[in-house]
PDB file of C-alpha atoms and ligand atoms in Angstrom:
ATOM      1  CA  MET A   2      13.149 -19.150  35.145  1.00 82.00           C
ATOM      2  CA  ARG A   3      14.908 -18.368  31.851  1.00 97.00           C
ATOM      3  CA  ARG A   4      17.865 -16.011  32.192  1.00 97.00           C
ATOM      4  CA  ARG A   5      17.848 -13.436  29.403  1.00 98.00           C
ATOM      5  CA  LEU A   6      20.623 -13.546  26.814  1.00 98.00           C
ATOM      6  CA  ALA A   7      22.127 -10.626  24.829  1.00 98.00           C
ATOM      7  CA  ALA A   8      23.998 -12.279  21.968  1.00 98.00           C
ATOM      8  CA  GLY A   9      26.127 -10.249  19.510  1.00 98.00           C
ATOM      9  CA  ASN A  10      26.856 -11.582  16.066  1.00 98.00           C
ATOM     10  CA  TRP A  11      29.784  -9.686  14.478  1.00 98.00           C
ATOM     11  CA  LYS A  12      29.347 -11.574  11.207  1.00 98.00           C
ATOM     12  CA  MET A  13      32.292 -10.926   8.820  1.00 98.00           C
ATOM     13  CA  ASN A  14      33.303  -7.736  10.639  1.00 98.00           C
ATOM     14  CA  GLY A  15      36.264  -7.037  12.741  1.00 96.00           C
ATOM     15  CA  THR A  16      40.059  -7.175  12.915  1.00 97.00           C
ATOM     16  CA  ARG A  17      42.195  -6.975  16.006  1.00 97.00           C
ATOM     17  CA  ALA A  18      41.561  -3.242  16.393  1.00 96.00           C
ATOM     18  CA  ASN A  19      37.860  -4.009  16.985  1.00 96.00           C
ATOM     19  CA  LEU A  20      38.740  -5.902  20.122  1.00 97.00           C
ATOM     20  CA  ASP A  21      38.971  -2.477  21.798  1.00 97.00           C
ATOM     21  CA  GLU A  22      35.178  -2.401  21.604  1.00 97.00           C
ATOM     22  CA  LEU A  23      34.973  -5.749  23.363  1.00 97.00           C
ATOM     23  CA  ARG A  24      37.500  -4.573  25.943  1.00 97.00           C
ATOM     24  CA  ALA A  25      35.307  -1.491  26.630  1.00 97.00           C
ATOM     25  CA  LEU A  26      32.207  -3.700  26.851  1.00 97.00           C
ATOM     26  CA  VAL A  27      33.832  -5.998  29.351  1.00 97.00           C
ATOM     27  CA  GLN A  28      34.991  -3.121  31.510  1.00 97.00           C
ATOM     28  CA  ALA A  29      31.607  -1.400  31.460  1.00 96.00           C
ATOM     29  CA  HIS A  30      29.648  -4.595  32.291  1.00 95.00           C
ATOM     30  CA  PRO A  31      31.434  -6.497  35.060  1.00 94.00           C
ATOM     31  CA  SER A  32      28.270  -8.105  36.299  1.00 95.00           C
ATOM     32  CA  PRO A  33      25.379  -7.709  33.807  1.00 97.00           C
ATOM     33  CA  GLY A  34      21.865  -8.673  34.731  1.00 97.00           C
ATOM     34  CA  CYS A  35      21.607 -11.062  31.754  1.00 98.00           C
ATOM     35  CA  ASP A  36      23.873 -13.508  30.027  1.00 98.00           C
ATOM     36  CA  VAL A  37      26.072 -11.863  27.438  1.00 98.00           C
ATOM     37  CA  LEU A  38      27.653 -13.512  24.387  1.00 98.00           C
ATOM     38  CA  ILE A  39      29.844 -12.180  21.611  1.00 98.00           C
ATOM     39  CA  CYS A  40      30.309 -14.189  18.407  1.00 98.00           C
ATOM     40  CA  PRO A  41      33.259 -12.582  16.590  1.00 98.00           C
ATOM     41  CA  PRO A  42      34.683 -13.900  13.271  1.00 98.00           C
ATOM     42  CA  ALA A  43      36.665 -17.073  13.707  1.00 98.00           C
ATOM     43  CA  THR A  44      39.951 -15.181  13.231  1.00 98.00           C
ATOM     44  CA  LEU A  45      39.222 -13.227  16.414  1.00 98.00           C
ATOM     45  CA  LEU A  46      37.650 -15.965  18.535  1.00 98.00           C
ATOM     46  CA  GLU A  47      40.659 -17.015  20.538  1.00 98.00           C
ATOM     47  CA  ARG A  48      41.756 -13.485  21.203  1.00 98.00           C
ATOM     48  CA  ALA A  49      38.199 -12.469  22.198  1.00 98.00           C
ATOM     49  CA  ALA A  50      37.842 -15.492  24.442  1.00 98.00           C
ATOM     50  CA  ARG A  51      41.140 -14.713  26.240  1.00 98.00           C
ATOM     51  CA  LEU A  52      39.929 -11.145  26.742  1.00 98.00           C
ATOM     52  CA  CYS A  53      36.675 -12.335  28.223  1.00 98.00           C
ATOM     53  CA  GLU A  54      38.283 -14.998  30.464  1.00 97.00           C
ATOM     54  CA  GLY A  55      37.128 -14.591  34.059  1.00 96.00           C
ATOM     55  CA  THR A  56      34.419 -12.075  33.039  1.00 97.00           C
ATOM     56  CA  ALA A  57      30.644 -12.436  32.699  1.00 96.00           C
ATOM     57  CA  ILE A  58      30.900 -12.374  28.903  1.00 97.00           C
ATOM     58  CA  SER A  59      31.040 -15.568  26.802  1.00 98.00           C
ATOM     59  CA  CYS A  60      32.264 -16.088  23.264  1.00 98.00           C
ATOM     60  CA  GLY A  61      30.857 -18.211  20.472  1.00 98.00           C
ATOM     61  CA  GLY A  62      31.338 -19.215  16.825  1.00 98.00           C
ATOM     62  CA  GLN A  63      29.078 -18.230  13.886  1.00 98.00           C
ATOM     63  CA  ASP A  64      28.981 -21.671  12.234  1.00 98.00           C
ATOM     64  CA  CYS A  65      30.601 -25.142  12.419  1.00 98.00           C
ATOM     65  CA  HIS A  66      31.156 -28.158  10.257  1.00 98.00           C
ATOM     66  CA  THR A  67      29.381 -31.466  11.051  1.00 98.00           C
ATOM     67  CA  GLU A  68      32.633 -33.441  11.334  1.00 98.00           C
ATOM     68  CA  PRO A  69      35.177 -33.103  14.137  1.00 98.00           C
ATOM     69  CA  LYS A  70      38.168 -32.888  11.704  1.00 98.00           C
ATOM     70  CA  GLY A  71      39.246 -33.867   8.237  1.00 98.00           C
ATOM     71  CA  ALA A  72      39.602 -32.833   4.622  1.00 98.00           C
ATOM     72  CA  HIS A  73      37.221 -29.854   4.573  1.00 98.00           C
ATOM     73  CA  THR A  74      39.199 -26.876   3.374  1.00 98.00           C
ATOM     74  CA  GLY A  75      38.119 -23.625   4.887  1.00 97.00           C
ATOM     75  CA  ASP A  76      35.788 -25.180   7.453  1.00 98.00           C
ATOM     76  CA  ILE A  77      35.947 -25.149  11.240  1.00 98.00           C
ATOM     77  CA  SER A  78      34.693 -27.917  13.535  1.00 98.00           C
ATOM     78  CA  ALA A  79      32.741 -27.485  16.719  1.00 98.00           C
ATOM     79  CA  GLU A  80      35.729 -28.994  18.592  1.00 98.00           C
ATOM     80  CA  MET A  81      37.977 -26.362  17.138  1.00 98.00           C
ATOM     81  CA  LEU A  82      35.611 -23.620  18.340  1.00 98.00           C
ATOM     82  CA  VAL A  83      35.760 -25.053  21.793  1.00 98.00           C
ATOM     83  CA  ASP A  84      39.505 -25.260  21.603  1.00 98.00           C
ATOM     84  CA  ALA A  85      39.511 -21.525  20.759  1.00 98.00           C
ATOM     85  CA  GLY A  86      37.300 -20.684  23.759  1.00 98.00           C
ATOM     86  CA  ALA A  87      33.757 -20.869  22.390  1.00 98.00           C
ATOM     87  CA  GLU A  88      30.830 -21.829  24.537  1.00 98.00           C
ATOM     88  CA  TYR A  89      28.100 -21.275  21.940  1.00 98.00           C
ATOM     89  CA  VAL A  90      27.736 -21.441  18.176  1.00 99.00           C
ATOM     90  CA  ILE A  91      25.157 -19.746  15.927  1.00 98.00           C
ATOM     91  CA  LEU A  92      23.679 -22.254  13.421  1.00 98.00           C
ATOM     92  CA  GLY A  93      21.373 -21.912  10.505  1.00 98.00           C
ATOM     93  CA  HIS A  94      21.607 -18.087  10.266  1.00 98.00           C
ATOM     94  CA  SER A  95      19.599 -16.925   7.299  1.00 97.00           C
ATOM     95  CA  GLU A  96      22.809 -15.556   5.694  1.00 98.00           C
ATOM     96  CA  ARG A  97      24.327 -19.028   5.832  1.00 98.00           C
ATOM     97  CA  ARG A  98      21.116 -20.608   4.605  1.00 97.00           C
ATOM     98  CA  ALA A  99      21.227 -18.118   1.625  1.00 97.00           C
ATOM     99  CA  ASP A 100      24.996 -17.860   0.959  1.00 97.00           C
ATOM    100  CA  HIS A 101      25.883 -21.497   1.580  1.00 97.00           C
ATOM    101  CA  GLY A 102      22.633 -23.304   0.775  1.00 97.00           C
ATOM    102  CA  GLU A 103      22.269 -24.625   4.243  1.00 98.00           C
ATOM    103  CA  THR A 104      19.152 -26.776   4.630  1.00 98.00           C
ATOM    104  CA  ASP A 105      17.241 -27.765   7.781  1.00 98.00           C
ATOM    105  CA  ASP A 106      18.828 -31.174   7.655  1.00 98.00           C
ATOM    106  CA  MET A 107      22.299 -29.649   7.531  1.00 98.00           C
ATOM    107  CA  VAL A 108      21.481 -27.363  10.443  1.00 98.00           C
ATOM    108  CA  ASP A 109      20.169 -30.370  12.403  1.00 98.00           C
ATOM    109  CA  ALA A 110      23.499 -32.184  11.816  1.00 98.00           C
ATOM    110  CA  LYS A 111      25.456 -29.123  12.832  1.00 98.00           C
ATOM    111  CA  VAL A 112      23.448 -28.810  16.041  1.00 98.00           C
ATOM    112  CA  GLN A 113      24.411 -32.470  16.871  1.00 98.00           C
ATOM    113  CA  ALA A 114      28.045 -31.672  16.103  1.00 98.00           C
ATOM    114  CA  ALA A 115      27.845 -28.637  18.457  1.00 98.00           C
ATOM    115  CA  TRP A 116      26.440 -30.853  21.213  1.00 98.00           C
ATOM    116  CA  ARG A 117      29.142 -33.477  20.634  1.00 98.00           C
ATOM    117  CA  ALA A 118      31.726 -30.776  21.328  1.00 98.00           C
ATOM    118  CA  GLY A 119      29.777 -29.378  24.334  1.00 98.00           C
ATOM    119  CA  LEU A 120      28.605 -26.156  22.707  1.00 98.00           C
ATOM    120  CA  VAL A 121      25.218 -24.483  23.084  1.00 98.00           C
ATOM    121  CA  ALA A 122      23.594 -24.177  19.684  1.00 99.00           C
ATOM    122  CA  ILE A 123      21.781 -20.955  18.789  1.00 99.00           C
ATOM    123  CA  VAL A 124      19.421 -22.170  16.048  1.00 98.00           C
ATOM    124  CA  CYS A 125      18.079 -19.413  13.754  1.00 98.00           C
ATOM    125  CA  VAL A 126      14.683 -19.503  12.006  1.00 98.00           C
ATOM    126  CA  GLY A 127      12.748 -16.818  10.167  1.00 98.00           C
ATOM    127  CA  GLU A 128      10.704 -15.992   7.127  1.00 98.00           C
ATOM    128  CA  SER A 129      11.509 -13.942   4.064  1.00 98.00           C
ATOM    129  CA  GLU A 130       9.380 -10.888   3.208  1.00 98.00           C
ATOM    130  CA  ALA A 131       7.629 -12.793   0.414  1.00 98.00           C
ATOM    131  CA  GLN A 132       6.769 -15.611   2.778  1.00 98.00           C
ATOM    132  CA  ARG A 133       5.331 -13.152   5.299  1.00 98.00           C
ATOM    133  CA  ASP A 134       3.358 -11.298   2.568  1.00 97.00           C
ATOM    134  CA  ALA A 135       1.941 -14.731   1.487  1.00 98.00           C
ATOM    135  CA  GLY A 136       0.780 -15.395   5.008  1.00 98.00           C
ATOM    136  CA  ASP A 137       3.214 -18.284   5.403  1.00 98.00           C
ATOM    137  CA  THR A 138       5.275 -17.076   8.305  1.00 98.00           C
ATOM    138  CA  LEU A 139       4.145 -19.643  10.917  1.00 98.00           C
ATOM    139  CA  LYS A 140       4.311 -22.438   8.362  1.00 98.00           C
ATOM    140  CA  VAL A 141       7.870 -21.561   7.380  1.00 98.00           C
ATOM    141  CA  VAL A 142       9.069 -21.050  10.975  1.00 98.00           C
ATOM    142  CA  GLY A 143       7.372 -24.270  12.098  1.00 98.00           C
ATOM    143  CA  ALA A 144       9.031 -26.309   9.325  1.00 98.00           C
ATOM    144  CA  GLN A 145      12.445 -24.770  10.024  1.00 98.00           C
ATOM    145  CA  LEU A 146      12.037 -25.503  13.729  1.00 98.00           C
ATOM    146  CA  ALA A 147      10.938 -29.094  13.167  1.00 98.00           C
ATOM    147  CA  GLY A 148      13.748 -29.696  10.611  1.00 98.00           C
ATOM    148  CA  SER A 149      16.638 -27.988  12.388  1.00 98.00           C
ATOM    149  CA  LEU A 150      16.192 -29.114  15.971  1.00 98.00           C
ATOM    150  CA  PRO A 151      17.322 -32.637  16.798  1.00 98.00           C
ATOM    151  CA  GLU A 152      15.759 -34.833  19.499  1.00 97.00           C
ATOM    152  CA  GLY A 153      17.326 -34.069  22.833  1.00 98.00           C
ATOM    153  CA  ALA A 154      17.038 -30.282  22.643  1.00 98.00           C
ATOM    154  CA  ASP A 155      16.690 -28.556  25.982  1.00 98.00           C
ATOM    155  CA  GLY A 156      17.356 -25.332  27.746  1.00 98.00           C
ATOM    156  CA  ASP A 157      20.978 -26.271  28.429  1.00 98.00           C
ATOM    157  CA  ASN A 158      21.972 -27.074  24.873  1.00 98.00           C
ATOM    158  CA  VAL A 159      19.817 -24.959  22.635  1.00 98.00           C
ATOM    159  CA  VAL A 160      18.687 -21.400  22.181  1.00 98.00           C
ATOM    160  CA  VAL A 161      16.200 -20.555  19.370  1.00 98.00           C
ATOM    161  CA  ALA A 162      16.527 -17.199  17.559  1.00 98.00           C
ATOM    162  CA  TYR A 163      13.560 -15.894  15.567  1.00 98.00           C
ATOM    163  CA  GLU A 164      14.978 -13.610  12.942  1.00 98.00           C
ATOM    164  CA  PRO A 165      12.677 -12.394  10.193  1.00 98.00           C
ATOM    165  CA  ILE A 166      14.981 -12.082   7.200  1.00 98.00           C
ATOM    166  CA  TRP A 167      13.435  -8.821   6.068  1.00 98.00           C
ATOM    167  CA  ALA A 168      14.312  -7.247   9.410  1.00 98.00           C
ATOM    168  CA  ILE A 169      18.000  -8.202   9.427  1.00 97.00           C
ATOM    169  CA  GLY A 170      20.214  -5.237   8.832  1.00 96.00           C
ATOM    170  CA  THR A 171      17.341  -3.186   7.336  1.00 97.00           C
ATOM    171  CA  GLY A 172      16.214  -1.048  10.248  1.00 96.00           C
ATOM    172  CA  ARG A 173      12.731  -2.504   9.753  1.00 96.00           C
ATOM    173  CA  VAL A 174      11.351  -4.234  12.824  1.00 97.00           C
ATOM    174  CA  PRO A 175       8.117  -6.283  13.117  1.00 98.00           C
ATOM    175  CA  THR A 176       5.391  -4.923  15.370  1.00 98.00           C
ATOM    176  CA  LEU A 177       5.415  -6.162  18.899  1.00 98.00           C
ATOM    177  CA  GLY A 178       2.239  -8.116  18.010  1.00 98.00           C
ATOM    178  CA  GLU A 179       4.008  -9.822  15.116  1.00 98.00           C
ATOM    179  CA  ILE A 180       6.966 -10.736  17.283  1.00 98.00           C
ATOM    180  CA  SER A 181       4.604 -11.991  20.040  1.00 98.00           C
ATOM    181  CA  GLU A 182       2.651 -14.151  17.580  1.00 98.00           C
ATOM    182  CA  VAL A 183       5.789 -15.968  16.352  1.00 98.00           C
ATOM    183  CA  HIS A 184       7.409 -16.336  19.720  1.00 98.00           C
ATOM    184  CA  ASP A 185       4.207 -17.748  21.264  1.00 98.00           C
ATOM    185  CA  PHE A 186       3.980 -20.091  18.224  1.00 98.00           C
ATOM    186  CA  ILE A 187       7.564 -21.254  18.695  1.00 98.00           C
ATOM    187  CA  ARG A 188       6.970 -21.931  22.458  1.00 98.00           C
ATOM    188  CA  ALA A 189       3.856 -23.935  21.594  1.00 98.00           C
ATOM    189  CA  GLU A 190       5.657 -25.962  18.926  1.00 98.00           C
ATOM    190  CA  LEU A 191       8.486 -26.716  21.397  1.00 98.00           C
ATOM    191  CA  THR A 192       5.890 -27.760  23.963  1.00 98.00           C
ATOM    192  CA  ASP A 193       4.225 -30.107  21.561  1.00 98.00           C
ATOM    193  CA  ARG A 194       7.465 -31.748  20.623  1.00 98.00           C
ATOM    194  CA  PHE A 195       9.523 -31.759  23.869  1.00 98.00           C
ATOM    195  CA  GLY A 196       6.866 -31.307  26.579  1.00 98.00           C
ATOM    196  CA  PRO A 197       6.124 -28.250  28.698  1.00 98.00           C
ATOM    197  CA  GLU A 198       9.027 -28.501  31.129  1.00 98.00           C
ATOM    198  CA  THR A 199      11.729 -28.708  28.475  1.00 98.00           C
ATOM    199  CA  ALA A 200       9.996 -26.159  26.242  1.00 98.00           C
ATOM    200  CA  ASP A 201       9.826 -23.683  29.083  1.00 98.00           C
ATOM    201  CA  SER A 202      13.516 -23.979  29.654  1.00 98.00           C
ATOM    202  CA  ILE A 203      14.551 -23.013  26.129  1.00 98.00           C
ATOM    203  CA  ARG A 204      15.391 -19.353  25.551  1.00 98.00           C
ATOM    204  CA  LEU A 205      13.850 -17.637  22.558  1.00 98.00           C
ATOM    205  CA  LEU A 206      15.761 -14.648  21.145  1.00 98.00           C
ATOM    206  CA  TYR A 207      14.432 -12.033  18.745  1.00 98.00           C
ATOM    207  CA  GLY A 208      16.806 -10.861  16.054  1.00 98.00           C
ATOM    208  CA  GLY A 209      16.554  -8.269  13.363  1.00 98.00           C
ATOM    209  CA  SER A 210      17.536  -4.557  13.697  1.00 97.00           C
ATOM    210  CA  MET A 211      17.451  -4.642  17.490  1.00 98.00           C
ATOM    211  CA  ASN A 212      19.039  -1.449  18.824  1.00 98.00           C
ATOM    212  CA  PRO A 213      19.317   0.613  22.013  1.00 98.00           C
ATOM    213  CA  GLY A 214      16.051   2.411  21.088  1.00 98.00           C
ATOM    214  CA  ASN A 215      13.834  -0.627  20.631  1.00 98.00           C
ATOM    215  CA  ALA A 216      15.465  -3.299  22.872  1.00 98.00           C
ATOM    216  CA  ALA A 217      13.370  -2.432  26.007  1.00 98.00           C
ATOM    217  CA  GLU A 218      10.000  -2.732  24.258  1.00 98.00           C
ATOM    218  CA  ILE A 219      10.986  -5.931  22.383  1.00 98.00           C
ATOM    219  CA  ILE A 220      12.170  -7.632  25.575  1.00 98.00           C
ATOM    220  CA  SER A 221       8.835  -6.717  27.201  1.00 98.00           C
ATOM    221  CA  VAL A 222       7.067  -9.155  24.883  1.00 98.00           C
ATOM    222  CA  ALA A 223       6.170 -12.480  26.538  1.00 96.00           C
ATOM    223  CA  ASN A 224       8.348 -15.360  25.349  1.00 98.00           C
ATOM    224  CA  VAL A 225      11.119 -13.057  24.166  1.00 98.00           C
ATOM    225  CA  ASP A 226      14.092 -14.043  26.314  1.00 98.00           C
ATOM    226  CA  GLY A 227      16.755 -11.918  24.706  1.00 98.00           C
ATOM    227  CA  GLY A 228      18.179 -10.705  21.427  1.00 98.00           C
ATOM    228  CA  LEU A 229      20.489 -11.778  18.675  1.00 98.00           C
ATOM    229  CA  VAL A 230      22.097  -8.543  17.660  1.00 98.00           C
ATOM    230  CA  GLY A 231      24.141  -7.893  14.456  1.00 98.00           C
ATOM    231  CA  GLY A 232      25.031  -4.313  13.600  1.00 97.00           C
ATOM    232  CA  ALA A 233      24.410  -2.839  17.093  1.00 98.00           C
ATOM    233  CA  SER A 234      26.737  -5.385  18.688  1.00 98.00           C
ATOM    234  CA  LEU A 235      29.816  -3.909  16.979  1.00 98.00           C
ATOM    235  CA  LYS A 236      29.936  -0.824  19.175  1.00 97.00           C
ATOM    236  CA  ALA A 237      30.394  -1.201  22.928  1.00 98.00           C
ATOM    237  CA  ALA A 238      28.115   1.720  23.666  1.00 98.00           C
ATOM    238  CA  ASP A 239      25.233   0.369  21.599  1.00 98.00           C
ATOM    239  CA  PHE A 240      25.540  -3.262  22.694  1.00 98.00           C
ATOM    240  CA  GLY A 241      26.062  -2.062  26.285  1.00 98.00           C
ATOM    241  CA  ALA A 242      22.744  -0.133  26.124  1.00 98.00           C
ATOM    242  CA  ILE A 243      20.977  -3.304  24.823  1.00 98.00           C
ATOM    243  CA  ILE A 244      22.532  -5.331  27.659  1.00 98.00           C
ATOM    244  CA  ASP A 245      21.215  -2.701  30.114  1.00 98.00           C
ATOM    245  CA  ALA A 246      17.677  -2.887  28.571  1.00 98.00           C
ATOM    246  CA  LEU A 247      17.725  -6.702  28.798  1.00 98.00           C
ATOM    247  CA  SER A 248      19.028  -6.533  32.355  1.00 97.00           C
ATOM    248  CA  ALA A 249      16.241  -4.234  33.625  1.00 91.00           C
TER     249      ALA A 249
HETATM  250  C1  PEP B 306      21.559 -10.856  12.669  1.00 94.37           C
HETATM  251  O1  PEP B 306      22.042 -10.986  11.478  1.00 94.37           O
HETATM  252  O2  PEP B 306      21.593 -11.885  13.406  1.00 94.37           O
HETATM  253  C2  PEP B 306      20.939  -9.591  12.995  1.00 94.37           C
HETATM  254  C3  PEP B 306      20.018  -9.609  13.887  1.00 94.37           C
HETATM  255  O3  PEP B 306      21.466  -8.493  12.381  1.00 94.37           O
HETATM  256  P1  PEP B 306      21.000  -6.975  12.712  1.00 94.37           P
HETATM  257  O4  PEP B 306      20.891  -6.789  14.155  1.00 94.37           O
HETATM  258  O5  PEP B 306      22.103  -6.135  12.076  1.00 94.37           O
HETATM  259  O6  PEP B 306      19.713  -6.792  11.989  1.00 94.37           O
END
């Protein structure tokens, strides 16, 4: 049985003052009915992790380097994330693929780095609007999945997030049928590659403008095991309502 996961991605948002939102979230959700994860910017990770210590809420990073240490100015290793209190790391987010030219090969190497450090990797895949319009969604998602997931992936070390790029931060959400088609496809691809038992253990998140108003219907779709939430994870009340919807 896959336990649902509500994962918040704060992106490049938040200073110490924003930890009040996390504090409120922790207080309001002492024993949520799903796993809960907050991925704050690296500058807040250690503080956030301390705040969540002994609670049901985990913390994670938003990226990591492939190497454990060295001359890579501005980068952060998976080991450093663990040292700061992370249990997960988001990898291959479309914003990193676009802003930093991350390829599937690079994401694959980062996933292996995350595993080396003992982190669970949340691997993001998703098509652009042009790719969807061209009818290439499944081809694009299949290629990203094949290229970004190393051998050895299983439900304990990987979560896959389907995030259509055109839905991220736009308020536009795919139909439930569109979400269902892609999530079923991802499950089938994982089954082909890793076998049914392993494939069934891997959680598949939907991401892209998930909010308190649509979370309940999105989570009702088969093969949706949670959400990767950007904007709506910044406010305790909104993210709390999503946690409640995923816990129902
Ligand atoms: C994201 O970027 O992972 C995301 C899902 O953002 P939003 O919820 O703001 O669309």
